[in-house]
XYZ file of N, CA and C in Angstrom:
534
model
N -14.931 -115.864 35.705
C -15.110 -117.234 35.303
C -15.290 -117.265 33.787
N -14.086 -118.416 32.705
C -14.912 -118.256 32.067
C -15.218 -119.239 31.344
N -16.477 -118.756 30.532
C -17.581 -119.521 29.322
C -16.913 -120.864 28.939
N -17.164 -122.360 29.041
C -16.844 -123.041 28.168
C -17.639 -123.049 27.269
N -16.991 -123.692 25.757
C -18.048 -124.159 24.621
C -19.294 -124.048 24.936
N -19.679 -125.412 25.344
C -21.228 -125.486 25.415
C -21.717 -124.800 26.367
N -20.955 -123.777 26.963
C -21.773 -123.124 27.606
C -21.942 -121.714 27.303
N -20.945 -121.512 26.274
C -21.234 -120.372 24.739
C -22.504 -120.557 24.158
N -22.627 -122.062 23.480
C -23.328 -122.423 22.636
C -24.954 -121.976 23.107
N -24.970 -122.555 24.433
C -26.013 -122.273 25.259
C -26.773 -120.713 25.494
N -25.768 -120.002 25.872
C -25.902 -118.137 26.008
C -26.127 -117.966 23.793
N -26.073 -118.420 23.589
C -26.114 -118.089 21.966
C -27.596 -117.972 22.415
N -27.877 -119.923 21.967
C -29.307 -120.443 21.924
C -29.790 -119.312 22.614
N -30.116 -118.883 23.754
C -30.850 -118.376 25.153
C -31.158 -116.832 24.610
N -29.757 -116.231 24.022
C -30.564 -114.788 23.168
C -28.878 -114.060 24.548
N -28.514 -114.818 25.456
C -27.743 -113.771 26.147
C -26.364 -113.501 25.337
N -25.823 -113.848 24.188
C -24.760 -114.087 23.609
C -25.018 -113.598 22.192
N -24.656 -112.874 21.427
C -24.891 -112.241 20.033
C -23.176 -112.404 19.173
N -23.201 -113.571 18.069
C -22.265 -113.782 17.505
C -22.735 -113.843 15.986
N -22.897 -113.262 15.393
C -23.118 -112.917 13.702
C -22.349 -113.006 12.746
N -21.695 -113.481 12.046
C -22.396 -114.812 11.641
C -21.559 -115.575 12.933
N -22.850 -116.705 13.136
C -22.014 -117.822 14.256
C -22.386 -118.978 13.487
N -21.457 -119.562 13.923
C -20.647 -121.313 13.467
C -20.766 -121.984 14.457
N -21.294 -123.051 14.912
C -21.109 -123.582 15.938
C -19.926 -124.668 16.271
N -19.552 -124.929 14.846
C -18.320 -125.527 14.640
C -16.961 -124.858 14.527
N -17.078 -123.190 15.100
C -16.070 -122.880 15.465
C -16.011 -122.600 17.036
N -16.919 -122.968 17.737
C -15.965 -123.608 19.009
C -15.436 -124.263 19.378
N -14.355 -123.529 20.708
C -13.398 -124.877 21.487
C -13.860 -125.126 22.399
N -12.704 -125.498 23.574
C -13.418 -125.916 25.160
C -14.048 -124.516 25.554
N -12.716 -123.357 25.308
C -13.402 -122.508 26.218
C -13.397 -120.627 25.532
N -13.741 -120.798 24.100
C -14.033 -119.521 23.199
C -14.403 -120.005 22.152
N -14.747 -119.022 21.095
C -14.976 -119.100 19.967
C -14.229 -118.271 18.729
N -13.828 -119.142 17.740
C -13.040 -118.628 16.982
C -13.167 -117.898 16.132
N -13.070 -116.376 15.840
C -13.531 -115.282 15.638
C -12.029 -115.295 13.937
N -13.031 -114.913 12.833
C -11.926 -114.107 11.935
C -11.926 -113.087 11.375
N -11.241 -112.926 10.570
C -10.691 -111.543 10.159
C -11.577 -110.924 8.874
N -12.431 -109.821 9.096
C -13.217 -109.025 8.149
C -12.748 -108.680 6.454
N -13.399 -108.250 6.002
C -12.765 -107.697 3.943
C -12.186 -106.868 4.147
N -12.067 -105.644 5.539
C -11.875 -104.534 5.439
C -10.681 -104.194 6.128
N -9.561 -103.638 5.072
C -8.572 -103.187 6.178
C -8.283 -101.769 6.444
N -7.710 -101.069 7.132
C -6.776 -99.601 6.879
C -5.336 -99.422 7.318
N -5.094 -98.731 6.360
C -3.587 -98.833 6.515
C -2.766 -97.321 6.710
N -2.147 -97.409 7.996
C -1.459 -96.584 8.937
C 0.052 -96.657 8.479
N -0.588 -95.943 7.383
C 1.632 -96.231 7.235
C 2.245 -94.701 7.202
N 1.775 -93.297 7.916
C 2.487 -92.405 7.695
C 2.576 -92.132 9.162
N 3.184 -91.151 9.659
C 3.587 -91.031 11.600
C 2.055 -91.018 11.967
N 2.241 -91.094 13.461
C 0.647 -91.465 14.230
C 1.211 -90.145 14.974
N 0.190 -89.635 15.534
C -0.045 -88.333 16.242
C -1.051 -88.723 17.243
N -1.132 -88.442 18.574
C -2.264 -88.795 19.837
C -2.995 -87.317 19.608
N -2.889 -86.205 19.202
C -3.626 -85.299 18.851
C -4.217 -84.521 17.986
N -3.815 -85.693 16.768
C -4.923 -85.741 15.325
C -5.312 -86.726 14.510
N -6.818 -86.569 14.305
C -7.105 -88.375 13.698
C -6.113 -88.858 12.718
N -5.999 -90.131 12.533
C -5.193 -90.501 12.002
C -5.132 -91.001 10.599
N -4.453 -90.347 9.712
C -5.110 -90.516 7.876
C -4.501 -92.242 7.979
N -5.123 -92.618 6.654
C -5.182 -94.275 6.319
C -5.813 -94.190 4.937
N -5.606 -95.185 4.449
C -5.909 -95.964 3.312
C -6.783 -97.200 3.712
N -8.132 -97.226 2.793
C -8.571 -98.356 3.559
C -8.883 -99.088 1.903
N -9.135 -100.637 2.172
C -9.273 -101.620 0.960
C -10.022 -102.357 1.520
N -10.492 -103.486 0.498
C -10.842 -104.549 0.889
C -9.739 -105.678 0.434
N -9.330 -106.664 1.334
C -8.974 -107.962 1.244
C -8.888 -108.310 0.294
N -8.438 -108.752 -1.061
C -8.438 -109.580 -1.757
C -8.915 -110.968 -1.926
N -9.620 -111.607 -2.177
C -9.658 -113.426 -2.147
C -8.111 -113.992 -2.182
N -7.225 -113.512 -3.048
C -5.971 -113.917 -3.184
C -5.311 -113.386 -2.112
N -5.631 -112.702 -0.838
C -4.811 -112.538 0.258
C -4.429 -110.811 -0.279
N -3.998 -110.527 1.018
C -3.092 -109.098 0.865
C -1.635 -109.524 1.881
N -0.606 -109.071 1.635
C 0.465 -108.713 1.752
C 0.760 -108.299 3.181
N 1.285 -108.126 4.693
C 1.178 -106.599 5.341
C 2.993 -106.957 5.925
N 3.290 -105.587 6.083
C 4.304 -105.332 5.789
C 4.974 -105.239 7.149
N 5.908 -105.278 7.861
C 6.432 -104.600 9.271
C 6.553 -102.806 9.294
N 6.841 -102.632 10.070
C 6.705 -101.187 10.466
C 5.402 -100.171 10.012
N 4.235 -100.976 9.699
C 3.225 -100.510 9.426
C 2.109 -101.013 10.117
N 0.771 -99.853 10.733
C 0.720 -100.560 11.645
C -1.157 -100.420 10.748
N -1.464 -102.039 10.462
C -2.980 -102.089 10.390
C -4.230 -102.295 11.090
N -5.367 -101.401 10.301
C -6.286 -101.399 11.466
C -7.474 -102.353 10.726
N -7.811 -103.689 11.404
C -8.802 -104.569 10.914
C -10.520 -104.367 11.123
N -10.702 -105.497 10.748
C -12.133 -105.664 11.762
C -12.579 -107.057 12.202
N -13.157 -107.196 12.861
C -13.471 -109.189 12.345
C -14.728 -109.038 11.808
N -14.681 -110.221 11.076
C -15.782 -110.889 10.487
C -16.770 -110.854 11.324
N -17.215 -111.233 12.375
C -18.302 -111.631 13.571
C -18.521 -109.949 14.075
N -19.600 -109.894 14.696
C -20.469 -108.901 15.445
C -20.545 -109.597 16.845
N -20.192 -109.177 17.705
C -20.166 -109.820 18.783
C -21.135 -109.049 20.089
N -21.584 -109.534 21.389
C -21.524 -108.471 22.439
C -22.736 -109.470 23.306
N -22.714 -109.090 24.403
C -23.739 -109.945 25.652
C -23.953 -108.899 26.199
N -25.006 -108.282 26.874
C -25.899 -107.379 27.820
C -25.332 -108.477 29.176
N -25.234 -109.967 29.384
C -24.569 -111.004 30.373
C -23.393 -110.992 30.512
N -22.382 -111.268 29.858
C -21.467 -111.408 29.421
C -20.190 -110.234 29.472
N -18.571 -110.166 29.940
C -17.454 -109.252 29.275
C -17.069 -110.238 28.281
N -16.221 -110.067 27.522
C -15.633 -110.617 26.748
C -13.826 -110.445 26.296
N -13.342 -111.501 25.900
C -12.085 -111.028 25.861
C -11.689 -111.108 24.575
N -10.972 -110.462 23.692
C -10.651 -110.725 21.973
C -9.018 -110.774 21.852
N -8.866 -112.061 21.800
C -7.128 -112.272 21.688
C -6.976 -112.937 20.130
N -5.749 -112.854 19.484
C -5.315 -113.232 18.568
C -4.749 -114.784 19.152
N -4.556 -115.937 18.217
C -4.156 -117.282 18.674
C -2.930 -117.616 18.300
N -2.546 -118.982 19.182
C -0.764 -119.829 18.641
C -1.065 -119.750 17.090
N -1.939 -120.104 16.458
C -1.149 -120.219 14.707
C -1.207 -118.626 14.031
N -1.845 -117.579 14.202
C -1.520 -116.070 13.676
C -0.104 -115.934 14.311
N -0.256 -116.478 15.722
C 1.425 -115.659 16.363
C 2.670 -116.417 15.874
N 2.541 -117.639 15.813
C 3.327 -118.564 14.685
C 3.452 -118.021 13.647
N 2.876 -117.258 12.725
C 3.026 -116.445 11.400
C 3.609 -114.953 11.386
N 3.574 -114.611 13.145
C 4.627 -113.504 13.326
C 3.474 -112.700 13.274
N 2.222 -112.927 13.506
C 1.373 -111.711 13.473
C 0.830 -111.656 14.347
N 0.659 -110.092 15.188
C 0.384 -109.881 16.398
C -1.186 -108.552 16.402
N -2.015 -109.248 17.044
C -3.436 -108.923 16.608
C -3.898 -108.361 17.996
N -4.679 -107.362 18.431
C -5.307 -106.692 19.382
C -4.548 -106.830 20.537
N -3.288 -106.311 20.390
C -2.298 -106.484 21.731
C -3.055 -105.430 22.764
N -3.839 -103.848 22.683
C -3.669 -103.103 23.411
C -5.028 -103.149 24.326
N -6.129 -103.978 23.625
C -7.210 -103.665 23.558
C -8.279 -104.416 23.929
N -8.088 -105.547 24.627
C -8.765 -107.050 24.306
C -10.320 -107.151 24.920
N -10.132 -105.895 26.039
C -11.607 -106.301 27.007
C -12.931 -105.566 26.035
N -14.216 -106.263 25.702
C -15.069 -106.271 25.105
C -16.464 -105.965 26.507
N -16.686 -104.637 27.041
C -17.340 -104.566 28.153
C -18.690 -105.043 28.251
N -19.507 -105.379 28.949
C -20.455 -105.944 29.562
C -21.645 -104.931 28.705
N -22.547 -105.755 27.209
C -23.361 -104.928 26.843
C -22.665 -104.142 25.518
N -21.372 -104.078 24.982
C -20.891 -103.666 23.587
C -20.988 -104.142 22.653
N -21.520 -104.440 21.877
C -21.868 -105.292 20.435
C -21.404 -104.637 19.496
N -20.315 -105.213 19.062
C -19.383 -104.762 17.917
C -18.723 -105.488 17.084
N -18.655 -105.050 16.222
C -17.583 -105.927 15.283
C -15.956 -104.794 15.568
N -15.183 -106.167 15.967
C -13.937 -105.322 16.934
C -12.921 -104.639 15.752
N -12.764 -103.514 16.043
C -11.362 -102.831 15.262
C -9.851 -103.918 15.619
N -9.661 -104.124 14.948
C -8.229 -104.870 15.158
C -6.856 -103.912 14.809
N -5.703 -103.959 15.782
C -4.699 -103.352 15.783
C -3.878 -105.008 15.110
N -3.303 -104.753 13.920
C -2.216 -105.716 13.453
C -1.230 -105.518 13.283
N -0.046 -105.849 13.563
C 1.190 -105.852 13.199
C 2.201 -107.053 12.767
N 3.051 -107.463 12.206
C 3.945 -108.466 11.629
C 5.207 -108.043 12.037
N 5.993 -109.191 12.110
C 6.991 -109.398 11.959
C 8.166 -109.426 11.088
N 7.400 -110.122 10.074
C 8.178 -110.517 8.722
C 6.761 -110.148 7.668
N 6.855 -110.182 6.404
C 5.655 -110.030 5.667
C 4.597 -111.170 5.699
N 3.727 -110.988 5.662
C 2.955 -112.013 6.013
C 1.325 -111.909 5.269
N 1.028 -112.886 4.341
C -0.242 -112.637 3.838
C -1.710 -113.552 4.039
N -2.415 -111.862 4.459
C -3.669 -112.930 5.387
C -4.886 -112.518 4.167
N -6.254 -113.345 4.792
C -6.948 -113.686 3.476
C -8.314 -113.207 4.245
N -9.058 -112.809 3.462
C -10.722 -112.779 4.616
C -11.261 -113.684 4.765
N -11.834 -113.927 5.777
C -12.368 -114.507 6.333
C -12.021 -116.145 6.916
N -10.135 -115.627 7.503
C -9.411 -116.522 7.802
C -9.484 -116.592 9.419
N -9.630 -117.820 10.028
C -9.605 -117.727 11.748
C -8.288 -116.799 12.147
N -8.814 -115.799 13.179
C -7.774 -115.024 13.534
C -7.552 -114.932 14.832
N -8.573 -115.537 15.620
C -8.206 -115.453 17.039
C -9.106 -116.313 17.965
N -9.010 -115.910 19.103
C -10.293 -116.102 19.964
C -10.960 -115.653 20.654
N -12.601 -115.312 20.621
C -13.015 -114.580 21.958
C -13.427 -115.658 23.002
N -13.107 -115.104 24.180
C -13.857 -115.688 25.733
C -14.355 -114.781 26.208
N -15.751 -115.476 26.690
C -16.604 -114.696 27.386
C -16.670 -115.160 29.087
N -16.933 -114.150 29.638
C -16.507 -114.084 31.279
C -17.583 -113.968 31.660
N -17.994 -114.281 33.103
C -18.947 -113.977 33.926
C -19.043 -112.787 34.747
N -19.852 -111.819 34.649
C -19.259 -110.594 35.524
C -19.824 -110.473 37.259
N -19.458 -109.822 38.102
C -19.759 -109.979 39.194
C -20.592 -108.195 39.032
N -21.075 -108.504 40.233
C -21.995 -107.016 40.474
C -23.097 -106.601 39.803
N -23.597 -105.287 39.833
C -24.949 -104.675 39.132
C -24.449 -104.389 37.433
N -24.845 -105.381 36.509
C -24.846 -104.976 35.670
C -25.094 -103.209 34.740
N -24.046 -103.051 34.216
C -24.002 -101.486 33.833
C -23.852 -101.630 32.304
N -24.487 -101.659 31.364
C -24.243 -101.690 29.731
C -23.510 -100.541 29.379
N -22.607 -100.748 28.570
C -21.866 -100.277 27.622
C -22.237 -99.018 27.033
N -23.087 -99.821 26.538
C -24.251 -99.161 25.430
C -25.127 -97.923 25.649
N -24.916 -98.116 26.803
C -25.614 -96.536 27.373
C -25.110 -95.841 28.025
N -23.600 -95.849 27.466
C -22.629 -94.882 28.388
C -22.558 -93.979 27.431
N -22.123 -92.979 27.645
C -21.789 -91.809 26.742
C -20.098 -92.127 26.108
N -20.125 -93.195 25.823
C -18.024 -93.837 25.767
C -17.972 -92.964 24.003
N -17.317 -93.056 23.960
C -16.496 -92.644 23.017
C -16.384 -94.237 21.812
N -16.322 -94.882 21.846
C -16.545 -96.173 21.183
C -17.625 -96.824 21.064
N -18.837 -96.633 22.109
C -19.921 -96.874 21.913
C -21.126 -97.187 20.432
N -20.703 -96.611 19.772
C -21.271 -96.717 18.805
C -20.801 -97.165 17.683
N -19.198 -98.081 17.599
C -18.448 -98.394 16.702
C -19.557 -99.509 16.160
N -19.301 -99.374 15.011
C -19.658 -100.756 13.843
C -18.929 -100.896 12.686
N -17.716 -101.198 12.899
C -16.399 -101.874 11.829
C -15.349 -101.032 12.210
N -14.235 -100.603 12.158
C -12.718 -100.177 11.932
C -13.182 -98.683 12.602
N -12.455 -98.380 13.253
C -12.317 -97.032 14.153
C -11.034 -96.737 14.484
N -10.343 -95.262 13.776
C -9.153 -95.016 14.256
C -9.137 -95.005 15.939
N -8.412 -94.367 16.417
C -8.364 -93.830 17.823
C -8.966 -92.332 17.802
N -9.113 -92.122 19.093
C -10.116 -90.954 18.958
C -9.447 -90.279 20.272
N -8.013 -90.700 21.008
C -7.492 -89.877 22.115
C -7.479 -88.161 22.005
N -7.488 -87.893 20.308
C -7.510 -86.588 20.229
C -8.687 -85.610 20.608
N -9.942 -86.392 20.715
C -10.618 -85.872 21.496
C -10.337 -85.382 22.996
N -9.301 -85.898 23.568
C -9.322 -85.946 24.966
C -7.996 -84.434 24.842
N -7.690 -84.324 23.643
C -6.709 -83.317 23.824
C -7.005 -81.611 23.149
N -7.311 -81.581 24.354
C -7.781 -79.561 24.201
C -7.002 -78.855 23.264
N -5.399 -79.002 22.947
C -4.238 -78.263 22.354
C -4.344 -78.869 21.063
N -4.857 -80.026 20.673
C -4.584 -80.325 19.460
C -3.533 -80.420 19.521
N -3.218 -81.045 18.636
C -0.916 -81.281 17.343
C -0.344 -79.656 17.668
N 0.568 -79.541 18.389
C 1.526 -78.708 18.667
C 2.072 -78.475 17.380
């Protein structure tokens, strides 16, 4: 089930909902409009699943940055998000995808109890220049069924993110880069 507005607004007030900085004037009927952090990194040499992955990281410009196609960037948002109540979902919206930019395609579920400020996977179409602290998407928050299990006290591998995190599958690979 999920969260309308005021019933975001409400889990805010109540302490079950953690949105940093929150706006209350960036809700809709049924999420809240989450944007895009100072901080980017940039993935522009081959990706490997069995070694971390080098990048360049900057901050945003006020005058916008540039991003290019065939390069693939790693964001953050602006907001700190997460509910101990609450999953959550983190999608990019109609006016970023209207601009040809395609934001957390792989990644969207935010589990029950993770409080993070989300790594964003970006990619473009055409060149396209985004600015900090521009609306970039939306989160919805869900109702979960069953015995609540936090995040936060799993031994996950992401657990402890706070801003931009490559991938970390190379952990899962014994052989390392062939």
């Amino acid at each position: 089930m999920i969260l309308t507005g005021p019933a975001i607004a409400a889990a805010v007030s109540a302490g079950e909902i953690t949105i940093a900085p929150y706006d209350p004037a960036r809700l809709s009927p049924n999420a809240y409009d989450w944007r895009l952090g100072e901080r980017i990194r940039i993935c522009a040499s081959d990706l490997d699943a069995a070694t971390p992955t080098t990048f360049t990281e900057l901050t945003i410009p006020v005058s916008g940055l540039v991003l290019k196609p065939g390069v693939l960037y790693l964001g953050v948002t602006l907001e700190k998000t997460g509910s101990e109540t609450y999953a959550q979902l983190l999608n990019g919206d109609r006016t970023i995808g209207a601009l040809g930019i395609w934001v957390h395609v792989s990644a969207p579920l935010g589990h029950q109890g993770h409080a993070i400020r989300w790594t964003l996977e970006i990619r473009v179409a055409k060149p396209a220049r985004v600015y900090p602290g521009m609306t970039f998407g939306k989160l919805v928050f869900l109702a979960t069924l069953g015995t609540p299990d936090s995040y936060q006290q799993q031994r996950a591998k992401y657990a402890a993110t706070n801003g931009i995190d490559i991938s970390r599958l190379y952990e899962e690979i014994p052989q390392g880069a062939l």
